[in-house]
PDB file of C-alpha atoms (C1' of nucleotides) in Angstrom:
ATOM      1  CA  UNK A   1      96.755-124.620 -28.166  1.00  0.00           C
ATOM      2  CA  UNK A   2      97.506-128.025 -30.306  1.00  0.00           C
ATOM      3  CA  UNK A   3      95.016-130.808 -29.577  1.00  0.00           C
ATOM      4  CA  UNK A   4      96.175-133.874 -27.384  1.00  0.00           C
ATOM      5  CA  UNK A   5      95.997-137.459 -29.110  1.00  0.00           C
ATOM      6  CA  UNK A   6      96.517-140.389 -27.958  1.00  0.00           C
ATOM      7  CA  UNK A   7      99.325-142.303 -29.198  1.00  0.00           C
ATOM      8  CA  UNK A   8     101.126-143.651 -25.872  1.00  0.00           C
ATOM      9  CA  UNK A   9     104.239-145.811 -27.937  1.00  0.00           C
ATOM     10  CA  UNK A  10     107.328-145.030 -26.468  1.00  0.00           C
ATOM     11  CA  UNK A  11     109.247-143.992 -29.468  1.00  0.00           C
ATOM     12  CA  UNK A  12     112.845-145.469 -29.136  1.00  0.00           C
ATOM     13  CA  UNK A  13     114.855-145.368 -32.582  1.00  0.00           C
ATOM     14  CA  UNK A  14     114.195-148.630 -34.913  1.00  0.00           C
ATOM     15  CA  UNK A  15     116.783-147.992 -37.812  1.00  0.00           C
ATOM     16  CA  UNK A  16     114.819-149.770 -40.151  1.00  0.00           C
ATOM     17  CA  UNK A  17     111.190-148.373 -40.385  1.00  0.00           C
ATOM     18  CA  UNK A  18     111.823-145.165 -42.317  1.00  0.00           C
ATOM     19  CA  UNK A  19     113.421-147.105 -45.317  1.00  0.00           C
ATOM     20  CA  UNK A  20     111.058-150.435 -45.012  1.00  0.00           C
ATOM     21  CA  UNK A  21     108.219-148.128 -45.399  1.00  0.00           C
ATOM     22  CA  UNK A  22     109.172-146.140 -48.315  1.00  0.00           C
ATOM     23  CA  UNK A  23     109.973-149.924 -50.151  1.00  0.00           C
ATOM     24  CA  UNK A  24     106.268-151.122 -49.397  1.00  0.00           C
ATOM     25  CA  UNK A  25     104.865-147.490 -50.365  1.00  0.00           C
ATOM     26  CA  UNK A  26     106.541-147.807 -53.717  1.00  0.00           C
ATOM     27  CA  UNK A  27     105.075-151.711 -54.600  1.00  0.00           C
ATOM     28  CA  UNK A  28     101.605-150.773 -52.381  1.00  0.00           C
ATOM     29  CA  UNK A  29     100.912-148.014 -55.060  1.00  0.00           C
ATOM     30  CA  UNK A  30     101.932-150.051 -58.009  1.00  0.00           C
ATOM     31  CA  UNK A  31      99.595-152.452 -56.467  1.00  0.00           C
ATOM     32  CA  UNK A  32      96.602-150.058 -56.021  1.00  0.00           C
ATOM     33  CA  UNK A  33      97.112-148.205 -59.426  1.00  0.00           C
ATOM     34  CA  UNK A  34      96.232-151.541 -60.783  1.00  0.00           C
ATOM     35  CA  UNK A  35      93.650-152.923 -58.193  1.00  0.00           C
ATOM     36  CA  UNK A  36      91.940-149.305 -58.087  1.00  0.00           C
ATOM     37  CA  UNK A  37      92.432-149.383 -54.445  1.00  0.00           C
ATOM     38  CA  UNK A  38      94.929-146.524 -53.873  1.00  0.00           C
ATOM     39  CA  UNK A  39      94.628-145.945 -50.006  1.00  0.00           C
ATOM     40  CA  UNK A  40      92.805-142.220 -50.529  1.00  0.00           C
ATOM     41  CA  UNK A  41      90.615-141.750 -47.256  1.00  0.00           C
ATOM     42  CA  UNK A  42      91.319-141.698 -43.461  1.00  0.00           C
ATOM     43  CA  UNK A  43      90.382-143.064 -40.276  1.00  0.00           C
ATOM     44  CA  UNK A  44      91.691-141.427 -37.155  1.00  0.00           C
ATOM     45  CA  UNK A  45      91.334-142.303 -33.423  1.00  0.00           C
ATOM     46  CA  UNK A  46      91.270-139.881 -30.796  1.00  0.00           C
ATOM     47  CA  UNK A  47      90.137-140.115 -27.093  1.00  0.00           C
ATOM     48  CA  UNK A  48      86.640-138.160 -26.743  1.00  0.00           C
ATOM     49  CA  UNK A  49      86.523-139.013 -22.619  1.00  0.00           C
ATOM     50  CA  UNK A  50      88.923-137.121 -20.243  1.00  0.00           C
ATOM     51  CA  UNK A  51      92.087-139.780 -19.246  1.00  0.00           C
ATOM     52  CA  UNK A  52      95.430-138.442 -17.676  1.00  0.00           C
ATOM     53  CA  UNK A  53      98.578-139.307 -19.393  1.00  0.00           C
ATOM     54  CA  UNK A  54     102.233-138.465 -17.927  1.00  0.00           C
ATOM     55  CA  UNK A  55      99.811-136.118 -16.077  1.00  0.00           C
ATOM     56  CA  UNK A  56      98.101-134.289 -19.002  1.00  0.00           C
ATOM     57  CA  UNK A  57      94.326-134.460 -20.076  1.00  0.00           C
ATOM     58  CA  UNK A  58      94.801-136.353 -23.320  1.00  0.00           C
ATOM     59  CA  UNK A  59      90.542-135.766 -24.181  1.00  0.00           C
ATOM     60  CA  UNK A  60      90.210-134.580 -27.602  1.00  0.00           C
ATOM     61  CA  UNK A  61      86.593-135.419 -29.398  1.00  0.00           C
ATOM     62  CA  UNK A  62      85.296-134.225 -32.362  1.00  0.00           C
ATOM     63  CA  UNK A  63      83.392-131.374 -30.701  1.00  0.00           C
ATOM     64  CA  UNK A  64      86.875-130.130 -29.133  1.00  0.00           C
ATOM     65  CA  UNK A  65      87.863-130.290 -32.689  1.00  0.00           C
ATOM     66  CA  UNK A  66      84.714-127.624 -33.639  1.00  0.00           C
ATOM     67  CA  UNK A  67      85.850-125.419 -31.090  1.00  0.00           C
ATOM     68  CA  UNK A  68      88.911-124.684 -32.101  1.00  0.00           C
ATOM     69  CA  UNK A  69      89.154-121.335 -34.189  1.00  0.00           C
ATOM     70  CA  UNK A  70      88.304-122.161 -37.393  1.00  0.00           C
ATOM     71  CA  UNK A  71      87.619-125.360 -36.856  1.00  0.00           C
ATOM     72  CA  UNK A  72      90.839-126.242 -37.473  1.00  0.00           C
ATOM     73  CA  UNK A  73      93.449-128.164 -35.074  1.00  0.00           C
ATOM     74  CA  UNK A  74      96.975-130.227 -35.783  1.00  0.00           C
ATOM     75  CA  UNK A  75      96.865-134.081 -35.007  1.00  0.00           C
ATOM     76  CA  UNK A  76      99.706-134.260 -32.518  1.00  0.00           C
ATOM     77  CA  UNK A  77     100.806-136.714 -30.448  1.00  0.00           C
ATOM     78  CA  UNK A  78     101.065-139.926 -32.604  1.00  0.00           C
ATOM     79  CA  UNK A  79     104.328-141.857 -31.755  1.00  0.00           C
ATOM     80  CA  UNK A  80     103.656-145.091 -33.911  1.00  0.00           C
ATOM     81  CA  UNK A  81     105.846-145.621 -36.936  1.00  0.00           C
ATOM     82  CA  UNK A  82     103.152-146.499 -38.955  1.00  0.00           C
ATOM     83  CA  UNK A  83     100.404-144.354 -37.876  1.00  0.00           C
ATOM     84  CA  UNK A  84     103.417-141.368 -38.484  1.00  0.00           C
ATOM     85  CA  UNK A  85     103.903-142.480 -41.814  1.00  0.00           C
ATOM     86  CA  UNK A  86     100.204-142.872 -43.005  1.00  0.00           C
ATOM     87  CA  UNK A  87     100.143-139.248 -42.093  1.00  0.00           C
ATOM     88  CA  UNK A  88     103.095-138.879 -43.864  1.00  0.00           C
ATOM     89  CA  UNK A  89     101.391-139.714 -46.862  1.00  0.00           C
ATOM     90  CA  UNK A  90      98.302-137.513 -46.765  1.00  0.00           C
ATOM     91  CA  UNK A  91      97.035-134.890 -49.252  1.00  0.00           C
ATOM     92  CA  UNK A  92      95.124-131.639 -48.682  1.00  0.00           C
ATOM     93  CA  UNK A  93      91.600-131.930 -49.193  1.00  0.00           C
ATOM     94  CA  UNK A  94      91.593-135.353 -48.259  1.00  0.00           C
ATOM     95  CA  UNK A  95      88.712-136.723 -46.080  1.00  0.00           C
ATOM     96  CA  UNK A  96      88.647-138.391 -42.994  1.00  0.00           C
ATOM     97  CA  UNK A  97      86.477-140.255 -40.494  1.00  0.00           C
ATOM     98  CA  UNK A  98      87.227-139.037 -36.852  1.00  0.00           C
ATOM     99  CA  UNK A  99      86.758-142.368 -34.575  1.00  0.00           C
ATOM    100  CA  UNK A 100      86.556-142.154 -30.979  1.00  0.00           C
ATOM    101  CA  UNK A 101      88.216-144.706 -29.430  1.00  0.00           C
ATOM    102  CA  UNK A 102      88.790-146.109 -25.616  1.00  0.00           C
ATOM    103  CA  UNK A 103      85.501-145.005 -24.413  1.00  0.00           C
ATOM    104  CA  UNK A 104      81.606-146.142 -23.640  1.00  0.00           C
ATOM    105  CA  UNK A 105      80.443-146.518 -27.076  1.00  0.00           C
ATOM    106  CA  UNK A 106      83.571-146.463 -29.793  1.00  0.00           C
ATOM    107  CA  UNK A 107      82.637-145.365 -33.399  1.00  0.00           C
ATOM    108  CA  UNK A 108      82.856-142.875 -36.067  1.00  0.00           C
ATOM    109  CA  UNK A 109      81.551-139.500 -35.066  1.00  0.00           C
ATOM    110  CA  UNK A 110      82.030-137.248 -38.246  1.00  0.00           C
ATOM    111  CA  UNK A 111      84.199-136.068 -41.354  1.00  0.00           C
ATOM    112  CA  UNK A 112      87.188-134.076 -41.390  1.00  0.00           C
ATOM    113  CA  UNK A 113      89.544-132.937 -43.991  1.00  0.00           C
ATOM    114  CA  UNK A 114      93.405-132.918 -44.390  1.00  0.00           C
ATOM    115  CA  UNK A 115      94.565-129.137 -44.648  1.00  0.00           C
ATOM    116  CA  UNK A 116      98.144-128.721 -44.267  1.00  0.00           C
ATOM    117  CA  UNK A 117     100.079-132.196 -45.090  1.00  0.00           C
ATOM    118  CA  UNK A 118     102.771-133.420 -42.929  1.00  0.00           C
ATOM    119  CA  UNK A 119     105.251-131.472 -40.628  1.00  0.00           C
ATOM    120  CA  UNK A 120     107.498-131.721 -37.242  1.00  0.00           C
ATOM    121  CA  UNK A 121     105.326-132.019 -34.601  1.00  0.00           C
ATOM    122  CA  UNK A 122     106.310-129.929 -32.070  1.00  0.00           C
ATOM    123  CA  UNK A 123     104.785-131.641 -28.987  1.00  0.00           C
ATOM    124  CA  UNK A 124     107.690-134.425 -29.412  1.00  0.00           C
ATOM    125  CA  UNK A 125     110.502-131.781 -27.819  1.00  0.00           C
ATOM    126  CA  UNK A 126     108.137-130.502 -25.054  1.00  0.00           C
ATOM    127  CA  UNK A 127     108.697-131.767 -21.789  1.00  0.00           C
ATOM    128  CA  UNK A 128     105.317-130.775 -20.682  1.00  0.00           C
ATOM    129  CA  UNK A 129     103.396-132.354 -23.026  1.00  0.00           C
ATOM    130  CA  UNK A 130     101.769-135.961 -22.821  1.00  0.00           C
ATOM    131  CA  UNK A 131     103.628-137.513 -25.626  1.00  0.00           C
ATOM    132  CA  UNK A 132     107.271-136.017 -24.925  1.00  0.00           C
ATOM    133  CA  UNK A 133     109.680-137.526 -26.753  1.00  0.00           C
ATOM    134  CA  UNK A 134     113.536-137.644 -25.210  1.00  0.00           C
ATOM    135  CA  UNK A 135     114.731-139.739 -27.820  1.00  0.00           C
ATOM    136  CA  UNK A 136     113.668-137.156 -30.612  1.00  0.00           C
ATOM    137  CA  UNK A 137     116.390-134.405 -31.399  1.00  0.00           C
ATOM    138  CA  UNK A 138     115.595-130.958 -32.788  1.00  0.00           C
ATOM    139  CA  UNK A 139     117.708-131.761 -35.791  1.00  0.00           C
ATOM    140  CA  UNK A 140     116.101-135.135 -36.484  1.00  0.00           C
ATOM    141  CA  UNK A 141     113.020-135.205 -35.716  1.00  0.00           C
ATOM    142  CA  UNK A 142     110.885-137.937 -35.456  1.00  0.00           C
ATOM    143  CA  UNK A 143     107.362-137.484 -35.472  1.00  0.00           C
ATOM    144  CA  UNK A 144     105.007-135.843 -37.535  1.00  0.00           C
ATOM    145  CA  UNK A 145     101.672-133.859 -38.164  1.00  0.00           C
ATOM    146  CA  UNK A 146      98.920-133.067 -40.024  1.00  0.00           C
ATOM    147  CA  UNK A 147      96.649-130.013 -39.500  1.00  0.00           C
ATOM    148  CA  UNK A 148      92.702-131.336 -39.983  1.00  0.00           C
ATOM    149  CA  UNK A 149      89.154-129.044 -40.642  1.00  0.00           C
ATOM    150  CA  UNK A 150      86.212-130.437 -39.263  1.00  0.00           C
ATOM    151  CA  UNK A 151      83.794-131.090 -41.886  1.00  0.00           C
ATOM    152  CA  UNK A 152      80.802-132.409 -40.136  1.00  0.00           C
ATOM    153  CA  UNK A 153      78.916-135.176 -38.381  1.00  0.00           C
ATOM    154  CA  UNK A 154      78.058-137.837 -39.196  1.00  0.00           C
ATOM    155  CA  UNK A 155      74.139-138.208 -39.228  1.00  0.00           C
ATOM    156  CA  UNK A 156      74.360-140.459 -36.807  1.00  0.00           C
ATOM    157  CA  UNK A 157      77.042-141.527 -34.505  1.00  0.00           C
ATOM    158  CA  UNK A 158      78.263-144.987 -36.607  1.00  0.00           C
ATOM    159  CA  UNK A 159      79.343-147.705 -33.666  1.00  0.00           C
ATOM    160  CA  UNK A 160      82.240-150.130 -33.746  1.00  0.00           C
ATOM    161  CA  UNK A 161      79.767-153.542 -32.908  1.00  0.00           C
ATOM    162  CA  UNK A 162      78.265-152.470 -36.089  1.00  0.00           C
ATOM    163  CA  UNK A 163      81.350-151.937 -38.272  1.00  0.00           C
ATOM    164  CA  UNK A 164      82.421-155.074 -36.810  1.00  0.00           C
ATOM    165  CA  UNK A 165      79.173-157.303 -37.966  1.00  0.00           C
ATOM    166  CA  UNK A 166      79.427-155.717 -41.730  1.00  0.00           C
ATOM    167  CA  UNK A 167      83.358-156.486 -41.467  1.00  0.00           C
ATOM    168  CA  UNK A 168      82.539-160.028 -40.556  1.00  0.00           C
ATOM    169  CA  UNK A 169      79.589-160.855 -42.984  1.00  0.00           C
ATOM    170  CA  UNK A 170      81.947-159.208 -46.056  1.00  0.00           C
ATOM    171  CA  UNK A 171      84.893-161.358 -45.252  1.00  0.00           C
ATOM    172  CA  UNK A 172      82.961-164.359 -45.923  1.00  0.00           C
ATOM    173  CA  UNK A 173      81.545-162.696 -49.289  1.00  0.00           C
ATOM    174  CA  UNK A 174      84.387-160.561 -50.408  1.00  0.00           C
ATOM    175  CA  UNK A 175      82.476-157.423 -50.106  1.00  0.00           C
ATOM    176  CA  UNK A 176      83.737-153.767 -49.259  1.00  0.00           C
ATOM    177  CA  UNK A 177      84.862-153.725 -45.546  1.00  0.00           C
ATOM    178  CA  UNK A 178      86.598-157.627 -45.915  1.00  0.00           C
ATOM    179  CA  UNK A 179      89.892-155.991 -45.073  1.00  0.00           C
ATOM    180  CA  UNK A 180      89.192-153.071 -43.515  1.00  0.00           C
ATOM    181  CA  UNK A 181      92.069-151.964 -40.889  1.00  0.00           C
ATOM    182  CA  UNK A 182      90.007-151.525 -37.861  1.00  0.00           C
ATOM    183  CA  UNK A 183      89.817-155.127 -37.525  1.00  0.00           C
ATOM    184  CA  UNK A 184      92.836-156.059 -39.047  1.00  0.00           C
ATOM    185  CA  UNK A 185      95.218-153.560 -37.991  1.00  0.00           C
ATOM    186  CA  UNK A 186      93.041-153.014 -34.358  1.00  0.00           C
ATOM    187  CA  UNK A 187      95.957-150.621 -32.687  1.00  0.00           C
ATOM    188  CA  UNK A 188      96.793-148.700 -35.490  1.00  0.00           C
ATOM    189  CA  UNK A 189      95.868-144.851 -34.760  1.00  0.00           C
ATOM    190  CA  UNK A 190      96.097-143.914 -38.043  1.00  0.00           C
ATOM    191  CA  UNK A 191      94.812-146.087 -40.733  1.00  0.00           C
ATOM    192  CA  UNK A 192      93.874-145.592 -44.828  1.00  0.00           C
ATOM    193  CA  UNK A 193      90.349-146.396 -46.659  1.00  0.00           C
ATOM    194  CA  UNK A 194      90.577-147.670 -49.756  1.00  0.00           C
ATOM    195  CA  UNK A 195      87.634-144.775 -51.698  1.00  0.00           C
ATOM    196  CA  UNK A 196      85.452-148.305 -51.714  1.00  0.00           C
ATOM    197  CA  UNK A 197      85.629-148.502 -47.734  1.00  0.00           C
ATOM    198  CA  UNK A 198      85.081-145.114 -46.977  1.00  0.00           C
ATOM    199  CA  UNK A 199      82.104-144.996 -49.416  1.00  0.00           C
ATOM    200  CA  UNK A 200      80.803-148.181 -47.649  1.00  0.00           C
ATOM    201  CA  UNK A 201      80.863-147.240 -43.986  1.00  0.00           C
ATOM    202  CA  UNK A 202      79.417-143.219 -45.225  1.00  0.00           C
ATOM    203  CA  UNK A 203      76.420-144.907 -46.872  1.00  0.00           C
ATOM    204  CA  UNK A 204      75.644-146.102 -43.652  1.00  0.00           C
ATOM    205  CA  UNK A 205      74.840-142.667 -42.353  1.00  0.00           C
ATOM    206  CA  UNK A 206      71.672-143.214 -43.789  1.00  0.00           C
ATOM    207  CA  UNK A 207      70.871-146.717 -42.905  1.00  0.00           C
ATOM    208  CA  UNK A 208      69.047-147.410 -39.832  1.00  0.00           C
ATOM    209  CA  UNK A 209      71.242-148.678 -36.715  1.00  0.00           C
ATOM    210  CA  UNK A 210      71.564-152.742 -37.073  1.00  0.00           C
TER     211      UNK A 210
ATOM    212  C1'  DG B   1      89.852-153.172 -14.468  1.00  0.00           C
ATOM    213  C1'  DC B   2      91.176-157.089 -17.340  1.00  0.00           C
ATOM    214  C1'  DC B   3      93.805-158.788 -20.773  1.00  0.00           C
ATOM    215  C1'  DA B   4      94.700-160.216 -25.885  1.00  0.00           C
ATOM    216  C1'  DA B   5      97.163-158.535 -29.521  1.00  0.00           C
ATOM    217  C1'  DC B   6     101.049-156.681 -31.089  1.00  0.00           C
ATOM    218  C1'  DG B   7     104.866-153.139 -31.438  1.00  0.00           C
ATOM    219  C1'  DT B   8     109.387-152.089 -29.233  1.00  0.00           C
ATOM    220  C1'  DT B   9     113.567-152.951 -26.677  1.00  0.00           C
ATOM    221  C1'  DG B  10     117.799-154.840 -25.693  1.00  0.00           C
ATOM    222  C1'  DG B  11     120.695-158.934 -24.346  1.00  0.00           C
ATOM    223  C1'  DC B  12     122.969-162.262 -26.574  1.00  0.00           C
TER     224       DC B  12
ATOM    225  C1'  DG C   1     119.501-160.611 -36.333  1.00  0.00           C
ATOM    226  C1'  DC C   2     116.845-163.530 -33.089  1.00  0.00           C
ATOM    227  C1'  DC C   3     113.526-163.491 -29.753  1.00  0.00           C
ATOM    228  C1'  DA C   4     112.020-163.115 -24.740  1.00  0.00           C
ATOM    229  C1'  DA C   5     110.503-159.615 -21.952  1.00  0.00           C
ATOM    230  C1'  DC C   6     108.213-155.582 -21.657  1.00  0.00           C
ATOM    231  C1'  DG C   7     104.944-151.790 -22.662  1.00  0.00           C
ATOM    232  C1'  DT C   8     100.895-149.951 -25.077  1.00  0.00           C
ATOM    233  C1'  DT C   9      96.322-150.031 -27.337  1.00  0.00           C
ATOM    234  C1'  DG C  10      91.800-150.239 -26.875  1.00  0.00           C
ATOM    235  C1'  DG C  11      87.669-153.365 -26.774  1.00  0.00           C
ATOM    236  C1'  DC C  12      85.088-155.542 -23.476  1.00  0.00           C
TER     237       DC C  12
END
DNA sequence: GCCAACGTTGGC
DNA sequence: GCCAACGTTGGC
């Protein structure tokens, strides 16, 4: 049984997305090979408290992850062009932070890894499921998935308030999280770490809370 | 539960 | 192709 995400866009057609994104994929990697900031790491948001969607529990945590059989699960349900296409561009063995989002306390919970790159996502063409897509035809499909391994925890549970006071100290010193896409890109599901970020936000594993 | 931010839709 | 209206995200 695939996991349920949450990733509650309608998804209408908007002709120009596919090719807009492959034209800023091309110049963002020129860009990167030369800044050394090649988008390589993850962040992903998924809801860790029970909420009912079209009338399906959409709950999926990081410990739901760890229960599946081998540890292993597909991240279904995004309907967001860009979210869709970050995924799109996703390598096996890849890492990535699993963020829990809309709840008490939001943060980073643990690591996971990318293990099967992108394909259909099925859960777009079932009428059952919380992110149904009408719009989406079997011979087109829209929306995509990757499968992701649990890796581990994090030592300890790594909150938003405190991403959020690094992100605003390093914007006024140019330091690693300046730009980082939580804050800039806040609704964005799916969202790359430059290797500089990621390394950042992991070293604080083993800071104490502040 | 509120609502700011922002992505999507559709009339024109 | 503009842009107002609408719908969603997600912190608070």
């Amino acid at each position: 049984m695939p996991p349920k995400k949450r990733a509650r866009s309608s998804a209408k057609s908007n002709k120009h997305t596919d090719a807009d994104a492959q034209h800023s994929e091309v110049s963002d990697d020129v860009a990167q090979l030369k800044t050394g900031k090649r988008k390589s790491h993850w962040l992903m948001k998924s809801e860790a408290e029970s909420r009912i969607e079209n009338g399906v529990d959409v709950k999926f945590g990081i410990e739901d992850l760890k229960s599946l059989p081998n540890q292993t699960g597909c991240w279904d349900g995004v309907r967001n062009y860009q979210a869709r296409n970050f995924m799109r561009d996703m390598k096996v063995g890849q890492q990535a932070f699993f963020y829990h989002s809309n709840c008490k306390e939001p943060g980073i919970a643990g690591l996971m890894k990318i293990v099967k790159e992108a394909y259909v996502d099925h859960t777009q063409f079932d009428t059952k499921d919380a992110h149904y897509d009408p719009s989406s035809k079997a011979d087109n499909p829209k929306w995509s998935m990757v499968d992701v391994q649990f890796e581990r925890m994090t030592k300890r549970f790594i909150p938003l308030t405190e991403l959020k006071k690094y992100h605003l100290q390093h914007k006024a010193k140019g330091e690693p999280l300046k730009d980082m896409a939580l804050f800039t890109r806040a609704r964005l599901s799916v969202q790359p770490l430059t290797a500089e970020e990621f390394d950042f936000v992991l070293s604080l594993e083993n800071e104490d809370p502040r």
